[in-house]
XYZ file of C-alpha atoms in Angstrom:
603
model
C 0.067 -0.116 -0.076
C 1.541 2.995 -0.739
C 1.707 5.601 1.903
C -0.164 8.742 1.448
C 1.516 12.294 1.645
C -0.246 15.319 2.505
C 1.199 17.385 -0.657
C -0.660 20.113 -2.083
C -1.198 21.060 -5.751
C 1.252 23.310 -7.085
C 0.187 26.929 -7.874
C 2.251 29.926 -8.565
C 2.342 33.760 -7.837
C 4.500 36.424 -8.979
C 5.196 38.516 -5.785
C 6.414 41.844 -6.759
C 8.512 43.423 -4.259
C 9.339 47.253 -4.638
C 10.581 49.869 -2.811
C 10.231 47.821 0.196
C 6.406 47.114 -0.315
C 3.947 44.626 -2.083
C 2.695 46.515 -4.828
C 0.324 43.929 -6.789
C -0.327 46.528 -9.800
C 3.475 46.105 -10.763
C 2.879 42.641 -11.178
C 2.814 41.819 -15.312
C 2.435 38.107 -15.718
C 0.071 35.367 -17.177
C -0.207 31.650 -15.321
C -2.761 29.762 -17.156
C -3.994 26.450 -15.426
C -1.764 23.795 -14.142
C -1.718 21.236 -16.479
C -1.198 17.126 -15.935
C 2.334 16.258 -16.443
C 2.044 12.608 -17.425
C 5.074 10.484 -15.521
C 6.764 14.066 -14.685
C 7.938 14.567 -11.349
C 6.534 18.227 -11.716
C 4.137 21.146 -13.368
C 4.623 23.706 -16.214
C 3.192 26.734 -16.547
C 4.078 29.853 -19.049
C 5.197 32.941 -17.506
C 4.311 36.276 -19.348
C 6.010 39.790 -18.420
C 6.308 43.018 -20.380
C 8.886 44.452 -18.062
C 12.313 43.660 -16.790
C 12.027 41.109 -13.788
C 14.142 39.627 -11.421
C 13.725 36.223 -10.012
C 14.951 35.366 -6.734
C 12.926 32.587 -4.679
C 10.350 29.890 -4.736
C 8.088 29.581 -1.628
C 5.464 27.253 -0.808
C 2.810 26.424 1.884
C 2.169 22.986 2.426
C 0.005 21.203 5.089
C 2.887 19.125 5.966
C 5.270 17.059 4.366
C 9.090 17.555 2.538
C 10.145 17.719 -0.882
C 13.345 18.907 -2.976
C 12.063 21.159 -5.627
C 13.932 22.435 -8.192
C 13.163 25.239 -10.944
C 14.043 25.186 -14.642
C 13.071 28.133 -17.544
C 13.104 27.968 -21.124
C 13.146 30.989 -23.357
C 10.403 29.835 -25.022
C 6.972 28.956 -24.199
C 6.070 25.068 -22.832
C 3.134 24.127 -25.293
C 2.812 20.609 -25.046
C 4.739 18.430 -22.601
C 7.761 20.118 -20.951
C 11.135 18.036 -21.764
C 13.751 19.616 -20.021
C 16.575 17.658 -21.414
C 15.884 19.326 -24.664
C 17.800 22.325 -25.418
C 17.346 25.643 -23.726
C 16.095 24.696 -20.668
C 17.957 26.168 -17.827
C 18.275 25.249 -13.985
C 17.745 28.613 -12.093
C 16.841 26.690 -8.680
C 18.896 23.500 -7.799
C 17.255 21.125 -5.917
C 16.352 22.636 -2.455
C 14.491 21.241 0.604
C 10.943 22.541 0.892
C 9.463 21.589 4.375
C 6.455 23.020 6.277
C 5.063 21.092 9.559
C 1.678 22.735 9.888
C -1.136 24.231 7.651
C -0.287 27.727 6.558
C 3.638 27.569 7.172
C 5.811 29.209 4.387
C 9.236 27.974 3.396
C 11.386 29.828 0.965
C 14.012 28.473 -1.220
C 16.423 30.988 -2.880
C 17.741 30.486 -6.256
C 21.331 29.898 -7.020
C 21.821 33.751 -8.365
C 18.844 35.948 -9.015
C 17.403 35.448 -12.355
C 16.804 38.402 -14.870
C 13.922 38.255 -17.082
C 13.549 40.493 -20.303
C 9.952 41.156 -21.664
C 8.621 37.807 -23.284
C 7.323 34.648 -22.629
C 8.825 31.914 -21.241
C 8.421 28.344 -20.158
C 8.649 27.379 -16.225
C 9.103 23.797 -15.175
C 9.076 22.906 -11.224
C 9.165 19.577 -9.682
C 11.141 17.038 -7.581
C 13.603 14.998 -8.347
C 12.446 12.356 -5.575
C 9.858 9.253 -6.150
C 6.838 11.676 -5.493
C 3.783 11.563 -6.897
C 2.223 15.140 -7.310
C -1.467 15.043 -7.980
C -4.155 18.012 -7.695
C -7.584 19.012 -6.267
C -9.710 21.839 -5.565
C -8.806 22.738 -1.931
C -7.201 25.809 -1.535
C -4.434 26.152 1.237
C -4.593 29.163 3.490
C -2.108 31.335 2.873
C -0.452 33.517 5.616
C -1.583 37.010 5.337
C 2.094 38.320 3.821
C 0.601 36.409 0.881
C -2.869 37.780 0.596
C -2.236 39.488 -2.514
C -0.874 36.296 -4.140
C -2.486 34.916 -7.095
C -3.405 30.756 -6.391
C -4.466 28.835 -9.507
C -5.256 25.132 -8.437
C -6.496 22.593 -11.060
C -7.908 19.209 -10.304
C -6.897 15.972 -11.602
C -6.940 12.582 -11.110
C -4.407 9.364 -11.931
C -1.881 11.603 -13.149
C 0.944 9.458 -12.722
C 3.719 9.532 -10.825
C 7.718 9.907 -11.502
C 9.404 7.604 -9.315
C 9.164 3.318 -9.660
C 6.242 3.100 -6.842
C 3.005 1.909 -7.896
C 0.695 4.146 -9.124
C -0.906 6.071 -6.460
C -4.616 5.805 -5.245
C -6.824 9.042 -5.619
C -6.257 11.039 -2.637
C -6.313 14.774 -1.727
C -3.241 16.299 -2.131
C -2.140 20.307 -2.208
C 0.922 22.433 -2.553
C 0.513 26.067 -2.868
C 3.908 28.035 -3.744
C 4.767 30.639 -6.259
C 8.024 32.631 -7.677
C 9.311 36.013 -6.077
C 10.715 38.398 -8.035
C 10.902 42.480 -8.099
C 11.176 44.571 -11.302
C 14.664 46.000 -12.104
C 14.829 49.849 -11.018
C 17.929 51.808 -11.391
C 20.434 49.284 -13.271
C 23.332 50.359 -15.436
C 25.719 47.558 -16.877
C 28.552 47.066 -19.700
C 26.763 46.024 -22.890
C 30.334 45.254 -24.613
C 33.959 46.047 -24.766
C 34.013 47.676 -27.982
C 37.984 47.653 -28.374
C 40.058 45.936 -27.853
C 38.092 43.142 -29.149
C 38.424 40.498 -31.804
C 39.426 40.937 -34.735
C 41.023 44.118 -33.307
C 42.921 42.823 -30.464
C 45.661 45.320 -30.416
C 43.743 48.400 -30.156
C 45.183 50.253 -27.002
C 42.428 52.370 -26.970
C 39.618 50.941 -24.624
C 35.883 51.569 -25.911
C 32.497 50.668 -24.093
C 28.996 50.786 -24.500
C 26.465 51.422 -21.627
C 23.318 49.192 -21.277
C 20.481 50.470 -19.041
C 18.602 47.539 -17.504
C 16.759 48.925 -15.445
C 13.283 50.255 -15.380
C 13.971 54.054 -15.063
C 15.503 56.330 -17.691
C 19.460 56.405 -16.783
C 20.962 59.769 -16.546
C 24.355 58.795 -14.877
C 26.461 56.061 -13.959
C 29.885 55.465 -12.670
C 32.383 53.295 -15.073
C 35.073 51.340 -13.157
C 38.015 49.360 -14.828
C 40.851 47.538 -14.090
C 44.245 46.124 -16.444
C 45.037 42.811 -15.037
C 43.412 43.344 -11.834
C 44.807 46.877 -11.152
C 42.156 49.417 -10.923
C 42.004 52.322 -13.002
C 40.375 56.020 -12.668
C 36.780 55.790 -12.455
C 34.864 57.478 -15.087
C 31.431 59.362 -14.697
C 29.220 59.310 -17.088
C 26.343 61.569 -17.990
C 23.542 60.950 -20.824
C 20.361 59.710 -21.449
C 19.071 56.090 -21.971
C 15.944 54.578 -22.371
C 14.547 51.647 -19.984
C 14.873 48.478 -20.297
C 17.789 47.997 -22.914
C 18.617 51.469 -23.868
C 22.449 51.862 -25.056
C 24.786 54.373 -25.382
C 27.500 55.465 -28.097
C 30.895 54.488 -28.120
C 32.781 55.962 -24.481
C 36.233 56.285 -24.117
C 37.493 54.787 -21.009
C 41.623 55.121 -21.379
C 44.678 53.832 -22.752
C 45.162 50.060 -22.072
C 48.545 49.911 -23.951
C 50.025 48.030 -20.531
C 47.520 45.021 -21.180
C 49.800 42.288 -22.356
C 48.712 38.971 -23.835
C 46.715 36.624 -22.021
C 46.023 39.654 -19.155
C 42.614 40.406 -18.316
C 40.749 43.770 -18.603
C 37.599 44.222 -16.489
C 35.010 47.011 -16.983
C 31.884 47.361 -14.518
C 28.947 49.938 -13.958
C 28.004 51.263 -10.677
C 25.786 54.011 -8.989
C 23.060 54.065 -11.972
C 21.106 57.652 -11.297
C 23.167 57.988 -8.092
C 21.506 54.991 -6.177
C 22.758 51.316 -5.708
C 22.416 49.199 -8.473
C 19.595 46.599 -8.250
C 21.180 43.634 -10.423
C 24.558 43.870 -9.770
C 25.171 40.796 -11.578
C 25.147 41.925 -15.039
C 27.435 44.868 -14.777
C 30.713 43.577 -15.959
C 32.495 42.481 -19.131
C 35.945 41.255 -19.120
C 38.244 41.061 -22.243
C 41.590 38.827 -22.171
C 43.946 39.680 -24.735
C 44.697 36.626 -26.808
C 48.133 35.537 -27.376
C 49.185 36.225 -31.041
C 52.362 37.388 -32.651
C 52.435 40.733 -32.978
C 52.814 42.447 -36.390
C 55.735 44.344 -36.063
C 56.962 46.360 -39.320
C 58.902 49.880 -38.874
C 57.053 52.752 -40.724
C 59.551 53.463 -43.030
C 62.236 51.069 -45.131
C 64.946 52.386 -47.390
C 65.597 50.936 -50.652
C 69.320 51.171 -51.589
C 70.094 52.295 -54.866
C 69.572 49.870 -57.953
C 68.488 47.003 -55.124
C 65.299 45.171 -54.079
C 64.210 44.430 -50.731
C 62.220 41.753 -48.930
C 60.074 42.537 -46.003
C 58.842 39.529 -43.905
C 56.413 39.790 -41.035
C 57.667 36.790 -39.530
C 54.010 35.625 -38.501
C 53.747 31.993 -40.290
C 50.201 31.292 -38.311
C 48.548 34.349 -40.103
C 47.051 34.688 -42.850
C 48.315 37.795 -45.240
C 47.040 40.145 -47.669
C 49.430 42.680 -48.982
C 48.699 45.916 -50.950
C 50.017 44.542 -54.378
C 47.129 41.112 -53.787
C 49.755 38.620 -52.594
C 49.362 36.590 -49.830
C 52.743 35.374 -48.950
C 54.521 36.394 -45.427
C 56.649 38.574 -47.097
C 57.045 41.016 -49.977
C 59.574 42.115 -52.725
C 59.784 45.424 -52.960
C 61.850 47.269 -56.061
C 60.352 50.583 -56.236
C 59.725 53.418 -53.603
C 55.783 53.900 -52.290
C 53.146 53.479 -49.887
C 52.422 49.805 -48.975
C 50.327 47.727 -46.774
C 49.782 44.258 -45.064
C 46.821 42.867 -42.941
C 47.377 39.707 -41.154
C 44.801 37.786 -39.288
C 45.735 34.966 -36.892
C 44.546 31.809 -37.542
C 43.887 30.745 -33.912
C 42.353 33.972 -32.515
C 41.091 35.616 -35.384
C 42.910 38.897 -34.313
C 43.347 41.339 -37.191
C 46.435 43.635 -37.311
C 47.086 46.251 -40.218
C 50.654 48.229 -40.939
C 51.175 50.777 -43.450
C 54.873 51.659 -44.384
C 56.630 53.681 -46.923
C 59.504 52.643 -48.739
C 61.593 55.398 -49.935
C 64.507 55.167 -52.150
C 68.141 55.954 -51.137
C 69.810 59.380 -51.449
C 73.268 58.832 -52.720
C 75.829 60.939 -52.007
C 76.229 63.511 -54.807
C 79.414 65.520 -54.811
C 80.114 68.448 -57.456
C 82.498 67.039 -60.469
C 84.684 69.598 -59.858
C 85.614 72.227 -57.546
C 88.292 75.410 -57.137
C 89.985 77.180 -54.243
C 92.790 79.543 -53.564
C 95.851 78.864 -51.568
C 95.523 82.284 -50.198
C 91.802 81.419 -48.443
C 93.321 78.119 -47.339
C 91.698 75.588 -50.239
C 88.100 74.875 -50.724
C 85.425 72.699 -48.391
C 83.235 69.688 -50.457
C 80.592 68.588 -48.095
C 77.941 65.623 -48.378
C 74.720 65.940 -49.299
C 73.211 62.854 -47.182
C 73.114 61.727 -43.664
C 75.139 58.855 -42.862
C 79.167 57.497 -41.877
C 81.662 59.221 -44.265
C 84.622 57.902 -45.280
C 87.245 60.089 -47.714
C 90.146 58.982 -49.294
C 92.178 60.929 -47.366
C 91.095 58.705 -44.225
C 88.967 61.986 -42.868
C 85.643 60.289 -41.459
C 83.455 63.925 -41.191
C 80.571 65.039 -43.505
C 82.916 67.672 -44.786
C 86.469 67.437 -46.506
C 88.774 70.379 -46.484
C 91.081 70.679 -49.479
C 94.194 72.483 -49.872
C 95.794 70.431 -53.014
C 94.997 69.683 -56.575
C 93.688 66.557 -57.519
C 90.716 63.869 -57.201
C 89.265 63.048 -54.079
C 86.507 60.363 -53.689
C 84.345 59.564 -50.471
C 82.168 56.449 -49.421
C 78.719 57.021 -47.584
C 76.878 54.445 -45.278
C 73.240 55.372 -44.500
C 71.880 55.636 -41.387
C 69.946 51.947 -41.784
C 73.754 50.444 -42.223
C 72.323 48.540 -45.663
C 72.996 51.364 -48.321
C 76.317 52.452 -48.968
C 77.220 55.028 -51.841
C 80.011 57.008 -53.486
C 81.489 59.706 -55.740
C 84.647 61.486 -56.964
C 85.099 65.321 -57.062
C 87.972 66.889 -59.029
C 89.890 70.108 -56.985
C 91.652 72.862 -58.584
C 93.667 75.230 -55.861
C 94.876 78.206 -57.119
C 98.030 80.228 -56.241
C 97.878 84.302 -57.035
C 98.429 85.085 -60.689
C 101.293 86.378 -61.866
C 101.905 88.739 -65.092
C 104.522 88.233 -67.789
C 105.036 88.404 -71.430
C 107.860 89.178 -73.849
C 107.474 90.968 -77.306
C 109.218 90.660 -80.785
C 108.822 93.527 -83.259
C 108.902 92.885 -87.127
C 108.214 96.624 -88.608
C 104.842 97.533 -87.316
C 104.005 93.732 -86.177
C 104.710 92.553 -82.848
C 104.216 89.293 -81.875
C 103.599 88.623 -78.111
C 104.514 85.740 -75.640
C 102.475 84.933 -72.473
C 104.812 83.913 -69.678
C 102.316 84.717 -66.828
C 101.850 81.914 -63.992
C 98.902 80.847 -62.387
C 96.296 82.821 -64.657
C 93.194 81.425 -65.966
C 91.998 84.915 -68.249
C 94.372 87.170 -69.922
C 93.717 90.632 -71.508
C 96.060 92.459 -73.609
C 95.797 96.206 -74.114
C 98.223 97.117 -77.152
C 98.239 100.707 -76.622
C 96.456 102.056 -79.779
C 93.022 101.302 -78.236
C 93.043 97.512 -79.763
C 92.594 94.614 -77.041
C 92.891 90.927 -77.005
C 92.110 87.874 -75.086
C 94.451 85.341 -77.072
C 97.066 83.985 -75.163
C 99.631 84.705 -77.805
C 98.288 87.180 -79.559
C 100.264 89.187 -82.706
C 99.220 92.466 -83.474
C 100.083 95.058 -85.980
C 100.097 98.876 -85.460
C 99.258 101.498 -88.056
C 101.795 102.166 -90.797
C 103.520 104.772 -89.137
C 106.592 104.715 -86.820
C 105.465 105.417 -82.951
C 106.131 103.904 -79.166
C 103.186 102.149 -77.703
C 102.565 100.781 -73.900
C 101.505 97.492 -73.919
C 99.586 96.166 -71.029
C 99.001 92.682 -69.772
C 96.476 91.711 -66.946
C 96.185 88.017 -65.860
C 93.449 86.514 -63.558
C 92.024 83.833 -61.812
C 89.429 83.079 -59.040
C 92.118 84.175 -56.388
C 92.804 87.454 -57.991
C 94.475 89.398 -60.706
C 98.079 90.707 -61.393
C 99.604 93.228 -64.247
C 102.492 94.247 -65.997
C 103.258 96.913 -68.977
C 106.031 96.921 -71.565
C 107.020 99.542 -74.385
C 107.485 98.622 -78.018
C 108.609 100.950 -80.581
C 107.515 100.058 -84.325
C 108.710 101.638 -87.929
C 106.722 101.863 -91.092
C 109.955 102.256 -93.132
C 110.477 98.221 -92.623
C 107.165 97.347 -93.757
C 107.527 98.402 -97.620
C 110.301 98.597 -99.012
C 111.264 98.977 -102.832
C 114.665 99.538 -102.225
C 116.302 102.039 -104.705
C 116.110 99.775 -107.837
C 114.543 101.631 -110.458
C 112.631 98.402 -111.710
C 109.749 98.759 -109.410
C 107.813 101.798 -108.573
C 105.391 100.334 -105.881
C 104.076 97.072 -104.208
C 101.202 96.810 -102.398
C 99.617 93.978 -100.252
C 95.943 93.316 -99.046
C 94.555 92.536 -97.286
C 97.029 92.851 -94.517
C 96.309 90.485 -92.022
C 94.804 88.041 -94.432
C 93.446 84.530 -93.843
C 92.867 83.742 -97.326
C 93.121 85.140 -100.588
C 96.089 87.613 -100.711
C 96.379 90.217 -103.504
C 99.893 91.369 -104.817
C 99.686 94.529 -106.823
C 103.106 95.633 -109.024
C 104.058 98.575 -110.851
C 106.976 97.794 -112.793
C 109.061 100.048 -114.733
C 110.079 97.643 -117.493
C 109.592 94.167 -118.691
C 111.315 91.396 -116.487
C 111.302 87.940 -115.298
C 109.376 88.061 -111.674
C 109.203 85.558 -108.925
C 107.534 85.945 -105.288
C 109.339 84.259 -102.158
C 107.906 84.008 -98.850
C 109.637 83.427 -95.829
C 108.687 83.054 -92.157
C 110.529 84.858 -89.448
C 113.048 82.385 -89.003
C 114.081 82.948 -92.380
C 112.357 79.748 -93.936
C 111.062 79.727 -97.262
C 107.587 78.699 -97.052
C 106.202 79.392 -100.275
C 107.746 80.248 -104.107
C 105.841 80.959 -107.119
C 107.617 82.220 -110.725
C 105.327 84.837 -112.020
C 107.073 85.035 -115.549
C 107.446 88.174 -117.849
C 105.919 90.667 -116.395
C 105.579 94.777 -117.051
C 103.792 97.582 -115.998
C 100.906 97.353 -113.191
C 99.941 93.466 -112.476
C 97.593 91.943 -109.935
C 98.572 88.260 -108.652
C 96.750 86.444 -105.763
C 97.321 83.383 -103.567
C 95.494 81.477 -100.744
C 97.122 82.199 -97.826
C 94.904 79.468 -95.529
C 97.776 76.961 -96.305
C 100.018 79.121 -94.191
C 100.218 78.782 -90.184
C 98.995 82.444 -88.478
C 102.142 84.464 -87.725
C 104.303 87.149 -89.720
C 106.080 86.342 -92.915
C 107.931 88.569 -95.208
C 107.247 88.626 -99.113
C 109.858 89.313 -101.320
C 109.588 90.050 -105.126
C 113.018 89.021 -106.995
C 114.390 89.175 -110.499
C 117.439 87.632 -111.920
C 119.700 90.227 -110.389
C 117.694 89.881 -106.756
C 114.972 91.386 -104.500
C 113.389 94.385 -106.151
C 111.516 94.792 -103.383
C 109.664 93.082 -99.764
C 106.546 93.624 -97.983
C 105.260 92.290 -94.327
C 102.445 89.655 -94.777
C 100.457 88.878 -91.318
C 98.258 85.190 -91.678
C 95.574 84.852 -89.118
């Protein structure tokens, strides 16, 4: 015979506790009649709420008896037979003994932790894991006065089975009156999300969070506290306006978390909503542990040596890569300067890192091809145009070189990265002060000048008759009359100038001579000076055989031509372009000898 227990039917009330008083009008719930459970140790109902509530405990009032009661909840209603082994069910109260010794006693069993429900409809299952049958009838248990605002729902049932191995119990009256205790959320602020750092942006050093209002009142202020690896940081005071029951803020900057190493925890929590105690502190905190992965450590700038190629390697073997040129290898070969980027995704953590870097071509050392300097000034100085380590051919290691002697000098420069080496050469000319000097040789009215100056780069001649020349060794023909002329030579270079003067006397009698012979009346040569054709005008007194002989100033015959029998006035010509520049003597001869001569200048 199955022993009979004085068990009540289960019925449920939602008891609203707010501001220290019972406020039944704030209770927003729908509880249908309890249903049979056909072989299950428990009963179920649907709970509906249109505001955020916090369930805290189960209570019961029994005539007598003891039962280990547990409570389960599902995010959906329990249409049909409940099955707490199905996915989605959560145990919110582990088995708790519920005992009453006399009629009207109330026993309360608190949940493992308060359970928060957002607005919606939920399935609730309350039962026992013991071999105790649960049956119903229409008796109503008397509740204490403190629960008189509760809602008692009773259903009658027969032969509904049991959950153990005992025989089917006989039909007997059993009754259990109970309910769930909850309170609506008032002021409740929480951290909805840590926006950064977070996967995939795991390496971000700026802490940004989003605040959520889980309470029933508009949230206008809250404190946000945070810690890095257990070390609490400065409190951030937030002010704004968030709507009740789920209103979220924009991104809120909290602080710099660059000190957060891989594997360390970042913790953020909210408190003091609207300046009051948080009603539901269990939902206030969010945590982030910086994952362990390889850092993408690429410098912001690379130097590409002139005429070479370089390889940029991330060293992240366990990451997917995407370079700016579309390649996906762990390295990138670079041949030209420009802007580049790489994105890596750690295979195990999903953390994404991005690096932008600039590649610039090496600026090689570039010296002038040649430089000049003066001895009086201590020479000259040559300076390099790039940063780096210098090595000159003289052994100097400065970025500049003082040069005091004429010659060729080279330099080799290693850039600051130590990877690029360039070189160049300069030729330096060091000048002494110029010294003027010259000689002159007079031939009739023509003077041939020879430069004997030193250290000059430029020369100027003033011939004393208003003419000048910049030739090194000029030949000057003075007017056809006797005179004395002062000749000045000026030589100069970058360091200064020097001058010297000399006097020369020329005589026209030496220019054109027909002697005292009666064979010739006149002799003219034109143009003179000449560079191409030369005309010779003769005026002979009688017919004779005539020849022309041209000699240089050393007496060497450079040209001879027989004119044949000539009488009276005649003009002959020849090409002087075959002669070198200089002063020549043109002789007119017959069988007896010279009958006249004339000076010829060839330019």
